[in-house]
Coordinates of C-alpha atoms and ligand atoms in Angstrom, one line a residue:
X126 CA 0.0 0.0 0.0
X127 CA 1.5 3.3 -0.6
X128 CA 0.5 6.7 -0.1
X129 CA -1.5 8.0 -2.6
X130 CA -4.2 5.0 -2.0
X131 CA -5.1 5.9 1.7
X132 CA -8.2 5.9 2.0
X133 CA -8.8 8.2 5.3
X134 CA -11.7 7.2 7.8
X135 CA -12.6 8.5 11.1
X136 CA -13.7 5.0 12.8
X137 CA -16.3 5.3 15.2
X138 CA -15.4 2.2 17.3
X139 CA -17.2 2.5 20.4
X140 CA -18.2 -0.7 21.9
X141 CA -16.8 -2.5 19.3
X142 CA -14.1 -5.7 19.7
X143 CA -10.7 -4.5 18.8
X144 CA -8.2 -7.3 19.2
X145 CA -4.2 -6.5 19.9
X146 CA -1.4 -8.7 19.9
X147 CA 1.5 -7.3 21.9
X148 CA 1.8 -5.8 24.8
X149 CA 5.2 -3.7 24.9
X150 CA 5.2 0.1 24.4
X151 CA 3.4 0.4 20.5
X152 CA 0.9 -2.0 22.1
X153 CA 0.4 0.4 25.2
X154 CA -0.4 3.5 23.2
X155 CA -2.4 1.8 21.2
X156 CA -4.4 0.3 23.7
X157 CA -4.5 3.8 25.5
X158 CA -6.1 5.1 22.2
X159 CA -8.8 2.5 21.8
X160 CA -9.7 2.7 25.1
X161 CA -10.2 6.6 24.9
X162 CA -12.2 6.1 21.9
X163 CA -14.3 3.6 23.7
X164 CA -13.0 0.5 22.1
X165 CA -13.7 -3.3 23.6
X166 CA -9.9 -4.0 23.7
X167 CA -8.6 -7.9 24.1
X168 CA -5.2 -8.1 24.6
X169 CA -2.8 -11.2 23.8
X170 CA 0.6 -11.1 25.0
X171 CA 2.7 -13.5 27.2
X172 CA 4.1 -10.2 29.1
X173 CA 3.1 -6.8 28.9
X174 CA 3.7 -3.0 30.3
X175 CA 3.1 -2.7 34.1
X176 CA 0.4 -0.2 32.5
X177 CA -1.8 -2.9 30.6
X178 CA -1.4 -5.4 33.8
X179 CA -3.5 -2.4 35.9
X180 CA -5.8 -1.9 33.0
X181 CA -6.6 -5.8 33.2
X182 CA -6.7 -6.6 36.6
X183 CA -9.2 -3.2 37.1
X184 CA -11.1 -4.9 34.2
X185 CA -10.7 -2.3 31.3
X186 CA -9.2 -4.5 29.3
X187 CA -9.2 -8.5 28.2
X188 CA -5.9 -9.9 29.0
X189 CA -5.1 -13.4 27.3
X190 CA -1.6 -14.4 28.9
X191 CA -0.3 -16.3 26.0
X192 CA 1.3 -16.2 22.3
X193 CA -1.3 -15.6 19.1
X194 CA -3.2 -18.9 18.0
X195 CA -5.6 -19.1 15.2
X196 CA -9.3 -18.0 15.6
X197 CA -7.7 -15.1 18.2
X198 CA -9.3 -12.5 15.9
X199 CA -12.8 -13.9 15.6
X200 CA -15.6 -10.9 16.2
X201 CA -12.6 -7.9 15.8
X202 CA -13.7 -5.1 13.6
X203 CA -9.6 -3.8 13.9
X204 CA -6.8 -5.9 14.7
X205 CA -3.8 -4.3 16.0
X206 CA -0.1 -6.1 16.4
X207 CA 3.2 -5.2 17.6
X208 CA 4.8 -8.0 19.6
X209 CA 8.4 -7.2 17.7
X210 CA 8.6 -10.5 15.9
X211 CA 8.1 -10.0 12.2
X212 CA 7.0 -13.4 11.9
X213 CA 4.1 -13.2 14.0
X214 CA 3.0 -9.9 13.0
X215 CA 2.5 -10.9 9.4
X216 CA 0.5 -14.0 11.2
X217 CA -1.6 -11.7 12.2
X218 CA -2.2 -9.5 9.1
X219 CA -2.7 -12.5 7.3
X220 CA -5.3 -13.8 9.4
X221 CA -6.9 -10.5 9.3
X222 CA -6.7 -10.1 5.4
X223 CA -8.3 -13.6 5.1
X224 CA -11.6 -12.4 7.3
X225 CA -11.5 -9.3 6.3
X226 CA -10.9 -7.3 9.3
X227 CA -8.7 -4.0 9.6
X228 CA -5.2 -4.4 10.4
X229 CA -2.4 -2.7 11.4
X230 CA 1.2 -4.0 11.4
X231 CA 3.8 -1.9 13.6
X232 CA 6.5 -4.0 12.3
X233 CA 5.8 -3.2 8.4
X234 CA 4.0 -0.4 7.3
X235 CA 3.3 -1.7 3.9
X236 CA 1.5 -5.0 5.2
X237 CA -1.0 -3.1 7.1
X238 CA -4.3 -2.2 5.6
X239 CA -4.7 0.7 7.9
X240 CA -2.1 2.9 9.1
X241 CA -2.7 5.3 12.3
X242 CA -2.2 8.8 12.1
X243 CA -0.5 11.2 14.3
X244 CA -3.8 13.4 16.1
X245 CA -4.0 17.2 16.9
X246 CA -7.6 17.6 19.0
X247 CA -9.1 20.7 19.7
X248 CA -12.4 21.7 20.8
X249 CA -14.5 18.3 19.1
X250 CA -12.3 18.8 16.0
X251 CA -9.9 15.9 15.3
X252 CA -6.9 16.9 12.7
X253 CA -4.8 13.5 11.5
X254 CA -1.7 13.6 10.0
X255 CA 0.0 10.8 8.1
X256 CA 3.9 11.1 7.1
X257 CA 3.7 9.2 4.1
X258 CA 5.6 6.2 5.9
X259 CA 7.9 8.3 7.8
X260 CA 5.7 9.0 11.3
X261 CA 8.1 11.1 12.5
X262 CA 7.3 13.7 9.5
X263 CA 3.3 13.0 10.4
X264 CA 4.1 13.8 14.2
X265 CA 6.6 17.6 13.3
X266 CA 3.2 17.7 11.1
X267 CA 0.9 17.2 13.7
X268 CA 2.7 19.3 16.9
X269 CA 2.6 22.4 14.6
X270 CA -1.1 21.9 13.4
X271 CA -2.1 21.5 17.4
X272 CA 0.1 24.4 18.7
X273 CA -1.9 26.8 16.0
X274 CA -5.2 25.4 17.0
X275 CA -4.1 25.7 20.8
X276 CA -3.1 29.4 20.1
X277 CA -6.8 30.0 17.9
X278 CA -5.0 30.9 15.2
X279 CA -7.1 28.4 12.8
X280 CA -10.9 28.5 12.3
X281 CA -12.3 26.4 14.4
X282 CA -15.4 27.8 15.8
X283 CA -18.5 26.1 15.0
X284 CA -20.9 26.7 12.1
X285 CA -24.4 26.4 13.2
X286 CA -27.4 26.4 11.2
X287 CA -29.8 29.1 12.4
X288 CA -32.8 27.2 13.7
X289 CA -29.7 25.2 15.4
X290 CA -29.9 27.2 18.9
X291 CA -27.4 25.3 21.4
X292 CA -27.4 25.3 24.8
X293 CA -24.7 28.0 26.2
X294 CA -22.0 27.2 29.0
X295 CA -19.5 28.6 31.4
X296 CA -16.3 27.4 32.0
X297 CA -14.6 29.0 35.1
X298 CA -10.9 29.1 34.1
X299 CA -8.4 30.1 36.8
X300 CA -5.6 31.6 34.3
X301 CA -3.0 31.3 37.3
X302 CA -0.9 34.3 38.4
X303 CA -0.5 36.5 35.5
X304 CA 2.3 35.1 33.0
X305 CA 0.5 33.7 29.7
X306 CA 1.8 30.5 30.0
X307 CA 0.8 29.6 33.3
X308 CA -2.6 28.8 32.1
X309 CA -2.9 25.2 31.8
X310 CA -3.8 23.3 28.5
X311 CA -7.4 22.8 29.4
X312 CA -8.2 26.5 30.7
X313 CA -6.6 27.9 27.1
X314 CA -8.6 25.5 24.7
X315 CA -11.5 26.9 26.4
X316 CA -10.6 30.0 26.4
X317 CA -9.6 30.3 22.6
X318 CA -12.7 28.2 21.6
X319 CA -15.1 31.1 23.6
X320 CA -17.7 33.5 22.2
X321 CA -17.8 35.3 25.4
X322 CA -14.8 36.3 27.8
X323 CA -15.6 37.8 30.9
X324 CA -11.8 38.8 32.5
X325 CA -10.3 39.5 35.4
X326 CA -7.9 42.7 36.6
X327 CA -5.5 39.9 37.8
X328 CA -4.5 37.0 35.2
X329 CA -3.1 36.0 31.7
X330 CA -4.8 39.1 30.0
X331 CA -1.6 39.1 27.2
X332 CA -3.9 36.3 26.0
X333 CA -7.0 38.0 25.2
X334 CA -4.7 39.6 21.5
X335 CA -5.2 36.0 20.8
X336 CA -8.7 35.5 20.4
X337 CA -10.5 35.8 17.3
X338 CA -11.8 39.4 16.5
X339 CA -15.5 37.8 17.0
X340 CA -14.6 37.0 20.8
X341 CA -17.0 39.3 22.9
X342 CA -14.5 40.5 25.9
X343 CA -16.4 42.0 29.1
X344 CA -13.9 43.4 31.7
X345 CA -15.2 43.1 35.1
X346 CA -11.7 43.6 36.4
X347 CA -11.8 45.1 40.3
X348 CA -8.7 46.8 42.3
X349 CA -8.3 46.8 45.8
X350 CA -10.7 49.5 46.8
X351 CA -12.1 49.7 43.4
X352 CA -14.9 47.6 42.6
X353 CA -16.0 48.5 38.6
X354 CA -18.7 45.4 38.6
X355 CA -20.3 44.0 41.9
X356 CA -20.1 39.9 42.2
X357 CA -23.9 39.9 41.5
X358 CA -23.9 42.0 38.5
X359 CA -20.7 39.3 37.0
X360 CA -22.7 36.6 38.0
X361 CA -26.3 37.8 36.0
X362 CA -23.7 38.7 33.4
X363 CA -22.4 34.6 32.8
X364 CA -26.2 33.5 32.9
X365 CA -27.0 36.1 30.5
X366 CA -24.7 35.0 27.6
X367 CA -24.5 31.5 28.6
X368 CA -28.5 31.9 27.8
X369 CA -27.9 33.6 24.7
X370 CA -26.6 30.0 23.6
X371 CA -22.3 31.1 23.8
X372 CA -19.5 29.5 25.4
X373 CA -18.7 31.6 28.2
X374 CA -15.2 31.8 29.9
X375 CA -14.3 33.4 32.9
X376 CA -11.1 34.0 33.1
X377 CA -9.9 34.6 36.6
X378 CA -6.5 35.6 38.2
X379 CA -4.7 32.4 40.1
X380 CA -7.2 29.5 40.8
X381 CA -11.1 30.1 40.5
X382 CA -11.6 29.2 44.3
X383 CA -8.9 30.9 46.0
X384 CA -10.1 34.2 47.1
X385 CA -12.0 34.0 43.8
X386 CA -15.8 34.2 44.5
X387 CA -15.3 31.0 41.8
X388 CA -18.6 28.9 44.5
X389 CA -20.6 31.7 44.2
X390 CA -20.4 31.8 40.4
X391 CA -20.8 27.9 39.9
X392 CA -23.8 28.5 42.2
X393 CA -25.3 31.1 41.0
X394 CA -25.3 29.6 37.5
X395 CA -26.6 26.0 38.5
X396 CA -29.1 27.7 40.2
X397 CA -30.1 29.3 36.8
X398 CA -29.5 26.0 35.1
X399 CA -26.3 27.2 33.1
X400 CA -24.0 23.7 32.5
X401 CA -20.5 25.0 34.5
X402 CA -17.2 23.5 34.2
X403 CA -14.4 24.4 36.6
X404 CA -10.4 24.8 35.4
X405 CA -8.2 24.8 38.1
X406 CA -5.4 27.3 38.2
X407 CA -2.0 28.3 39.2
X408 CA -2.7 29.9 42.7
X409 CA -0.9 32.7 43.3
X410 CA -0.3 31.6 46.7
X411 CA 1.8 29.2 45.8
X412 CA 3.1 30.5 42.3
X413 CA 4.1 33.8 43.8
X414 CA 6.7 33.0 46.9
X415 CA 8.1 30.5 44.2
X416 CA 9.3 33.3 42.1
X417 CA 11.1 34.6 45.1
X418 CA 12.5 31.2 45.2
X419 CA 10.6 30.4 48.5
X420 CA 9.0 26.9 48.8
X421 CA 5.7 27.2 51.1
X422 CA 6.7 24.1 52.4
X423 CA 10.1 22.6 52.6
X424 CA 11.7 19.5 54.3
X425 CA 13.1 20.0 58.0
X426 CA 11.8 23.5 57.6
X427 CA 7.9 24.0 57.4
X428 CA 5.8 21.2 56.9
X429 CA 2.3 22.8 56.5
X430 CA 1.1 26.1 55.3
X431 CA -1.9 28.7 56.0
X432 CA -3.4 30.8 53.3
X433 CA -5.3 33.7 54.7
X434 CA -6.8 36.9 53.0
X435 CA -5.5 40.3 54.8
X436 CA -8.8 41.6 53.9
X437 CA -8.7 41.9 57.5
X438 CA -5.8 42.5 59.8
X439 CA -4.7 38.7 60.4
X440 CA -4.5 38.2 64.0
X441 CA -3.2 34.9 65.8
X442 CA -2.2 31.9 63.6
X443 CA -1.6 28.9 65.5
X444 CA 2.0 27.1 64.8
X445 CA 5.6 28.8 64.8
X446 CA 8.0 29.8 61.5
X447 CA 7.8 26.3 60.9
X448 CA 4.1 26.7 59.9
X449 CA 4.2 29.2 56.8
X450 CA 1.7 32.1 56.2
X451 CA 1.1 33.4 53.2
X452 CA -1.1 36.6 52.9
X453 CA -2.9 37.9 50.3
X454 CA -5.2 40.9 49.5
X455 CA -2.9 41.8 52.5
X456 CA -0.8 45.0 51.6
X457 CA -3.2 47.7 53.6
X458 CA -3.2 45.5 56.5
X459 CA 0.6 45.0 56.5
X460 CA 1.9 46.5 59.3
X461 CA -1.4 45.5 61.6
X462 CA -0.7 42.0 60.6
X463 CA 2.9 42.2 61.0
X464 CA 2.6 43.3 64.8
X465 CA -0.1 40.6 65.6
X466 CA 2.0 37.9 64.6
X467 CA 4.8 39.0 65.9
X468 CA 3.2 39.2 69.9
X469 CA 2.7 35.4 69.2
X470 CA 5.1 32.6 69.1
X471 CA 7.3 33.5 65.4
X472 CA 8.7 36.7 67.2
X473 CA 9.8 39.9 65.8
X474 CA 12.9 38.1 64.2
X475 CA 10.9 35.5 61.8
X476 CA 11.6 36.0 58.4
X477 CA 8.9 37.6 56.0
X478 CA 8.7 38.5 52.3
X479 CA 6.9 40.6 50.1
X480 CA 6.3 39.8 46.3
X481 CA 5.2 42.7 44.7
X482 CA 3.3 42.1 40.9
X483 CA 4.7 38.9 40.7
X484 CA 5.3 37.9 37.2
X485 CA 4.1 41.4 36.3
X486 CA 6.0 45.0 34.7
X487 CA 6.8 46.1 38.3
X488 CA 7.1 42.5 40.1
X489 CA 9.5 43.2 43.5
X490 CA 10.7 41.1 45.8
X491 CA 11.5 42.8 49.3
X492 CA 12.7 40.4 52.4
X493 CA 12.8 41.2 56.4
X494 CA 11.5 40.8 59.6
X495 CA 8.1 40.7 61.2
X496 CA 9.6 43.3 63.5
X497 CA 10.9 45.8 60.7
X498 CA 8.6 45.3 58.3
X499 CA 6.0 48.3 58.4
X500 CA 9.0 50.6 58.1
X501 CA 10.5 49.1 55.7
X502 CA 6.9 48.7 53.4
X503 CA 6.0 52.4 54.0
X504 CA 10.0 53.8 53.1
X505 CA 9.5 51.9 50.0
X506 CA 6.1 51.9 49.0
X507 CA 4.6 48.3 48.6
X508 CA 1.8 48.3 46.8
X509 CA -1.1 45.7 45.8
X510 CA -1.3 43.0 44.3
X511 CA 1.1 41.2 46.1
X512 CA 1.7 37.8 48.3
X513 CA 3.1 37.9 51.6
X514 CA 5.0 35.0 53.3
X515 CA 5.5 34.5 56.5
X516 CA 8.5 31.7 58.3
X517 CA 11.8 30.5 58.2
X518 CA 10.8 28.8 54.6
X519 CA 11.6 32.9 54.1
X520 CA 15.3 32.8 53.7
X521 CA 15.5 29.0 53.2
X522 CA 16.5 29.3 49.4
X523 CA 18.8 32.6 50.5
X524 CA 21.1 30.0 53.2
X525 CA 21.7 27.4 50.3
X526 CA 22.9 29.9 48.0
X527 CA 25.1 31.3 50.6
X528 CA 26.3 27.5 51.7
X529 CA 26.9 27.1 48.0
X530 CA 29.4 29.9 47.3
Ligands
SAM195 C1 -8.8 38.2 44.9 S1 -7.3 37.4 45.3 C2 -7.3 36.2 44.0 C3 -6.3 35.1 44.2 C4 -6.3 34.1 43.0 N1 -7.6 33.5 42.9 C5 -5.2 33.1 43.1 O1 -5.5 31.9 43.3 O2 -4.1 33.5 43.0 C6 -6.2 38.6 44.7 C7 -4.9 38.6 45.4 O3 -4.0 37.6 45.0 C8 -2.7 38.0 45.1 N2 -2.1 37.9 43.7 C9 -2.7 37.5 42.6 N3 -1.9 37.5 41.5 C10 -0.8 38.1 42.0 C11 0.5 38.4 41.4 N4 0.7 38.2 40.1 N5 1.4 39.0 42.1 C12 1.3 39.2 43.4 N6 0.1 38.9 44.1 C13 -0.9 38.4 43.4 C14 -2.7 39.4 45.7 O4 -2.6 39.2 47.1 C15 -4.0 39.8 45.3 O5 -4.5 40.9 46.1

C-alpha cells in the first residue's frame, strides 16, 4: 500500500471488539487510544507493560496471557499487532486479510491495511496527520497543526445552522498568576474556543490579542478599593450569555476558588441552570513566593502552610515559622498583621517577604522581619497586588545559596 491510495476514515469504534497482539510500548499507546475512543480491547501477550497489567486486573481491558493462536481475531472489527517478531505480525495480518478485518502492522508499514495517524484535537475537532511512511514527519506535522489550534489561530469555531440554537455554558478558568503561560492546556482550549470572555484585573490578559476578532471581551476587572462590577452583576452577566446560547469563559487571576468568588459563580449559575465546568489554576499563593524562590513548604523546615486573606488585619495563627503564612489581598493591613504575629510565638525576628506584581511590569521582591517590616513597606512603598509569606521557609532558598558559594 503506498501513499497516494489511503483511504482516510474516522472509525467510530465504540463498543466495538478491537483485538491487539503485543503488549510492549506500541501495544500500550495503542491500547490507551482504543480505550479513549471507547474500544472493547482484548489483549494477547505472554508479558506486557506494568500499565496494561492495571488496566486488566481493574477490568478495562481483556488480557489473554499467551502467544497468538488461530481464531484469536474472531468478532474484531480492527486488529492491532506489535509484539516485535516479524513473523508473527505478518500471522496476524494475514489472518486479518483472510476475514477481512482492519489491520495494522507496527512491524511493516506496507503489510498493514490501515495505518494510524498522528492526532492534533481541539475543541470536538480531530486533525490527522500521516507522514507518508515516515511517522516522525506525520508527528513535526501534527505538533505544529495542534500548537496553531491551541493558540486559535485556525478557524475552528463552529458553524451552526440558524434554527440550530445550542445550549450555552460557562467554564470558570483560573488563568493562574499572570504570565500567559501559566494557564494550563485545558483553561486555554476553552478559552480560545469562547464567544464570550468575561476577564479578570489579575490574570493572563496578554492572551486575550489571541482571540479571534468575534470574541465578545467583558472586563469586570476590580482593584483593591475599586470595585468597577459588583459579584452579582458578573454573575447575572455569565447567565445572560450562557443563555444567549455562547460559550462563556471566565477568566480569573490564580485558581477560580482561592479568594476568587469561583462557588458563588458555579452557584449562581446551576441555580439558573447554566451547565458550569471548573479549570483549576495556578494559585498565586503558591506560584508567587516561588518566584522569590521560597517553597511554602520545605523539608526539616515548614511542613504545613496557611493561606489567609489580609482583607482583615490577620490576627493569631496557631503554629511557629515552621508553619508558613502566606497573605494575600494583604498590603493595607501590612503593618497590623505584622505586629499581631509577631506578639505570638514566630517573634519579631521570623523571616517575612513581600512579592510585589509577581510575574508582572513592576514585580519586587523585598525580604525582612516581622519586627521591621511596616517601616521598611511604608520607606519603599509596597503596593497591591502582592503575596506575603510568613516563616523561616523565608530565607531557606537565600542559606543554600550562601552555603553554596
Ligand atoms: C482576589 S485574590 C485572588 C487570588 C487568586 N484566585 C489566586 O489563586 O491567585 C487577589 C490577590 O491575589 C494575590 N495575587 C494574585 N496575583 C498576583 C500576582 N501576580 N502577584 C502578586 N500577588 C498576586 C494578591 O494578594 C491579590 O491581592
Amino acid at each position: 500500500m503506498t501513499q497516494s491510495e489511503l483511504y482516510p476514515l474516522g472509525l467510530r469504534i465504540a463498543g466495538r471488539k478491537v483485538v491487539v497482539i503485543g503488549g510492549g510500548k506500541v501495544g500500550t499507546r495503542r491500547v490507551h487510544g482504543l480505550l479513549a475512543a471507547g474500544a472493547s480491547v482484548t489483549l494477547i501477550s505472554l508479558e506486557t507493560t506494568a500499565d496494561l497489567a492495571d488496566l486488566a486486573a481493574e477490568g478495562s481491558i481483556t488480557w489473554h496471557q499467551r502467544g497468538f493462536e488461530s481464531g484469536d481475531l474472531a468478532g474484531a472489527w480492527l486488529v492491532q499487532t506489535a509484539t516485535g517478531v516479524a513473523e508473527v505480525d505478518a500471522a496476524v495480518t494475514q489472518e486479518a486479510e483472510a476475514h477481512q478485518i482492519i489491520s495494522v502492522n507496527a512491524a511493516e508499514a506496507e503489510k498493514s491495511t490501515a495505518w494510524v495517524p498522528a492526532v492534533a484535537r481541539f475543541d470536538g475537532v480531530t486533525v490527522a496527520a500521516f507522514g507518508g511512511g515516515d511517522p516522525r514527519r506525520g508527528m513535526a506535522l501534527r505538533d505544529a497543526i495542534q500548537d496553531q489550534l491551541t493558540e486559535g489561530k485556525l478557524p475552528t469555531a463552529a458553524v451552526r445552522k440558524a434554527q440550530e440554537k445550542l445550549a450555552g455554558t460557562v467554564a470558570l478558568v483560573g488563568g493562574g498568576p499572570g504570565a500567559e503561560d501559566l494557564i494550563t492546556v485545558r483553561g486555554q482550549r476553552l478559552l480560545y474556543a469562547a464567544d464570550v470572555v468575561v476577564t479578570d484585573r489579575l490574570g493572563p490578559r496578554a492572551l486575550l490579542q489571541h482571540l479571534h476578532p468575534g470574541v465578545e471581551v467583558i472586563d469586570v476587572g476590580k482593584g483593591p478599593s475599586n470595585h468597577p462590577v459588583p459579584q452579582d452583576q458578573i454573575n447575572q452577566i455569565l447567565v445572560d450569555q450562557a443563555k444567549l446560547g455562547k460559550r462563556v469563559v471566565r477568566l480569573k487571576g490564580g485558581d477560580p476558588y482561592v479568594f476568587g468568588r469561583g462557588g458563588e459563580e458555579l452557584d449562581f449559575c446551576v441555580a439558573n441552570g447554566v451547565e458550569v465546568e471548573v479549570v483549576p489554576g495556578v494559585s498565586s499563593a503558591i506560584a508567587v513566593p516561588a518566584l522569590a524562590g521560597i517553597p511554602v513548604t520545605h523539608r526539616g523546615v515548614s511542613t504545613s502552610f496557611t493561606v489567609i486573606t489580609g482583607h482583615i488585619a490577620v490576627s493569631e495563627i496557631t503554629g511557629g515559622r515552621d508553619h508558613t503564612v502566606v497573605i494575600l489581598m494583604g498590603v493595607a493591613s501590612l503593618a497590623e498583621s505584622a505586629a499581631n504575629l509577631a506578639a505570638g510565638s514566630r517573634g519579631a525576628d521570623c523571616p517575612i517577604a513581600i512579592i510585589e506584581d509577581g510575574y508582572g511590569q513592576g514585580q519586587r521582591i523585598t525580604r525582612s522581619t516581622l519586627g521591621d517590616v511596616a517601616k521598611v513597606a511604608a520607606e519603599i512603598g509596597v503596593k497591591a497586588p502582592a503575596v506575603i509569606v510568613i516563616g523561616d521557609v523565608v530565607n531557606e532558598r537565600n542559606k543554600e545559596e550562601e552555603s553554596n558559594e
